Structures are given as structure tokens and as C-alpha cells.
mmCIF file of C-alpha atoms in Angstrom:
data_model
loop_
_atom_site.group_PDB
_atom_site.id
_atom_site.type_symbol
_atom_site.label_atom_id
_atom_site.label_comp_id
_atom_site.label_asym_id
_atom_site.label_seq_id
_atom_site.Cartn_x
_atom_site.Cartn_y
_atom_site.Cartn_z
ATOM 1 C CA MET A 1 14.409 -11.566 25.503
ATOM 2 C CA SER A 2 18.217 -12.274 25.178
ATOM 3 C CA ASN A 3 18.702 -11.123 29.188
ATOM 4 C CA SER A 4 16.505 -14.278 30.178
ATOM 5 C CA THR A 5 18.093 -16.155 27.045
ATOM 6 C CA THR A 6 21.394 -15.013 28.820
ATOM 7 C CA ARG A 7 20.988 -16.489 32.240
ATOM 8 C CA VAL A 8 19.298 -19.761 31.345
ATOM 9 C CA ALA A 9 22.287 -20.246 29.272
ATOM 10 C CA SER A 10 24.767 -18.877 32.430
ATOM 11 C CA SER A 11 22.741 -21.491 34.821
ATOM 12 C CA ASP A 12 23.511 -24.385 32.554
ATOM 13 C CA GLN A 13 26.598 -23.850 32.183
ATOM 14 C CA GLU A 14 26.661 -23.642 36.446
ATOM 15 C CA ILE A 15 24.759 -27.364 36.315
ATOM 16 C CA GLU A 16 27.291 -28.636 33.944
ATOM 17 C CA LYS A 17 30.506 -26.990 35.885
ATOM 18 C CA ASP A 18 28.182 -28.650 39.024
ATOM 19 C CA LYS A 19 28.630 -32.039 37.668
ATOM 20 C CA LYS A 20 31.972 -32.088 36.726
ATOM 21 C CA LYS A 21 33.093 -31.153 40.611
ATOM 22 C CA LYS A 22 33.912 -34.453 42.485
ATOM 23 C CA PRO A 23 31.313 -35.797 44.646
ATOM 24 C CA VAL A 24 31.783 -34.707 48.514
ATOM 25 C CA ARG A 25 32.928 -37.894 50.881
ATOM 26 C CA SER A 26 31.057 -38.121 53.760
ATOM 27 C CA ALA A 27 32.818 -38.025 56.900
ATOM 28 C CA SER A 28 32.612 -41.058 59.269
ATOM 29 C CA PRO A 29 31.537 -40.595 62.932
ATOM 30 C CA ARG A 30 34.813 -40.862 64.272
ATOM 31 C CA GLU A 31 36.262 -38.146 62.005
ATOM 32 C CA MET A 32 33.087 -36.050 62.967
ATOM 33 C CA LEU A 33 33.714 -36.130 66.846
ATOM 34 C CA SER A 34 37.296 -35.361 66.262
ATOM 35 C CA VAL A 35 36.743 -31.765 65.950
ATOM 36 C CA THR A 36 34.041 -31.456 68.712
ATOM 37 C CA THR A 37 34.819 -29.443 72.149
ATOM 38 C CA GLY A 38 34.683 -30.539 75.709
ATOM 39 C CA PRO A 39 31.319 -28.931 76.187
ATOM 40 C CA GLU A 40 30.032 -30.106 72.125
ATOM 41 C CA CYS A 41 30.898 -33.557 73.711
ATOM 42 C CA LEU A 42 28.402 -33.018 77.261
ATOM 43 C CA LEU A 43 25.865 -32.134 75.026
ATOM 44 C CA LEU A 44 25.569 -35.026 73.193
ATOM 45 C CA VAL A 45 25.961 -37.082 75.659
ATOM 46 C CA GLY A 46 23.356 -35.481 78.023
ATOM 47 C CA GLY A 47 21.440 -35.933 74.504
ATOM 48 C CA ILE A 48 22.122 -39.344 73.959
ATOM 49 C CA LEU A 49 21.157 -40.394 78.036
ATOM 50 C CA GLY A 50 18.139 -38.441 77.661
ATOM 51 C CA ALA A 51 17.413 -40.022 74.662
ATOM 52 C CA ILE A 52 17.958 -43.314 76.058
ATOM 53 C CA THR A 53 15.349 -42.224 79.105
ATOM 54 C CA VAL A 54 13.061 -41.270 76.923
ATOM 55 C CA GLY A 55 13.428 -44.742 74.922
ATOM 56 C CA LEU A 56 12.698 -46.782 78.467
ATOM 57 C CA VAL A 57 9.906 -44.170 79.516
ATOM 58 C CA ASN A 58 7.111 -46.054 77.588
ATOM 59 C CA PRO A 59 7.604 -49.945 79.044
ATOM 60 C CA ALA A 60 8.258 -48.300 82.274
ATOM 61 C CA MET A 61 5.065 -46.766 81.652
ATOM 62 C CA LEU A 62 3.457 -49.755 80.684
ATOM 63 C CA TYR A 63 4.187 -51.512 83.644
ATOM 64 C CA VAL A 64 3.269 -49.319 86.039
ATOM 65 C CA PHE A 65 -0.120 -49.092 84.260
ATOM 66 C CA GLY A 66 -0.481 -52.288 84.717
ATOM 67 C CA ARG A 67 0.395 -52.706 88.380
ATOM 68 C CA MET A 68 -1.644 -50.251 88.633
ATOM 69 C CA LEU A 69 -4.961 -51.437 87.167
ATOM 70 C CA ASP A 70 -4.215 -54.701 89.010
ATOM 71 C CA ALA A 71 -4.446 -52.567 92.692
ATOM 72 C CA VAL A 72 -7.735 -50.759 92.124
ATOM 73 C CA GLY A 73 -9.815 -50.914 95.369
ATOM 74 C CA GLN A 74 -6.789 -52.472 97.473
ATOM 75 C CA PRO A 75 -4.946 -50.199 99.770
ATOM 76 C CA THR A 76 -1.992 -49.743 97.943
ATOM 77 C CA MET A 77 -3.315 -47.696 94.883
ATOM 78 C CA GLY A 78 -1.461 -44.560 96.679
ATOM 79 C CA GLU A 79 2.149 -46.394 96.367
ATOM 80 C CA GLN A 80 0.617 -47.115 92.568
ATOM 81 C CA VAL A 81 -0.412 -43.478 91.858
ATOM 82 C CA ARG A 82 3.383 -42.466 93.432
ATOM 83 C CA ASN A 83 4.853 -44.870 91.130
ATOM 84 C CA MET A 84 3.213 -43.343 87.851
ATOM 85 C CA LEU A 85 4.034 -40.302 88.839
ATOM 86 C CA LEU A 86 7.611 -41.007 89.564
ATOM 87 C CA VAL A 87 7.636 -42.689 85.690
ATOM 88 C CA GLY A 88 6.092 -39.437 84.358
ATOM 89 C CA ALA A 89 8.527 -37.245 85.976
ATOM 90 C CA THR A 90 11.487 -39.036 84.460
ATOM 91 C CA GLY A 91 10.259 -39.243 81.349
ATOM 92 C CA PHE A 92 9.364 -35.321 81.238
ATOM 93 C CA VAL A 93 13.146 -34.626 82.539
ATOM 94 C CA GLY A 94 14.545 -37.171 80.492
ATOM 95 C CA ALA A 95 12.730 -35.253 77.274
ATOM 96 C CA ALA A 96 14.120 -32.033 78.520
ATOM 97 C CA LEU A 97 17.462 -32.959 78.204
ATOM 98 C CA GLN A 98 16.998 -34.493 75.140
ATOM 99 C CA GLY A 99 15.962 -31.905 73.552
ATOM 100 C CA LEU A 100 18.199 -29.132 75.332
ATOM 101 C CA CYS A 101 21.321 -31.041 74.555
ATOM 102 C CA LEU A 102 20.200 -32.277 71.010
ATOM 103 C CA ARG A 103 18.875 -29.647 69.480
#
């Protein structure tokens, strides 16, 4: 019984000691980027480009889909399908780049 009481008392002392410590200051983006290496910077740039691509794919897909619905039954339908596949493939590549670089 006294052993568990001792553990509780020591953990209370550790909690009080932690409260007295100075809080850790958050690092600014400039400070964080100052310690990155060349390959890390390339990964960050690749991930950011992938994220931008993924963000632009949804509006592009809506635009192409609307054009494809307008072209139903017309001879340009094959071109619209090709455009839809191109936008989908671009989204896939962007998502893969974002996932690989920012993991």
C-alpha cells in the first residue's frame, strides 16, 4: 500500500516540477526552414505543387464534366471523354506527388 502511495506522491511532485518549467516557444516558419536540407526543400516544393494540383483538379473536373454533358450525342463527345481522362490522370499524379512528398 505504501509503495503505491509513494508512486502517487512522486508523480505529483513531477507534475509540479513540470508546471514550473518555462513553456516552449513555438518556432516560426523561417526558423523551421532554416534547418532544412536541400532534399527536404525539394520534397516540400514537390508536396506543395502536388497539393495545388489536387486543389485545382476539382474545379477543372466540374468544368470538363459540364462540357461533356453538353456534348452528349454530338461528334465532340470523344474529345470530352479524353479531356475528362486527362484531368483525372492529372489529379492522380498530383495526389501521388503530395502523398509521397509530404508524408
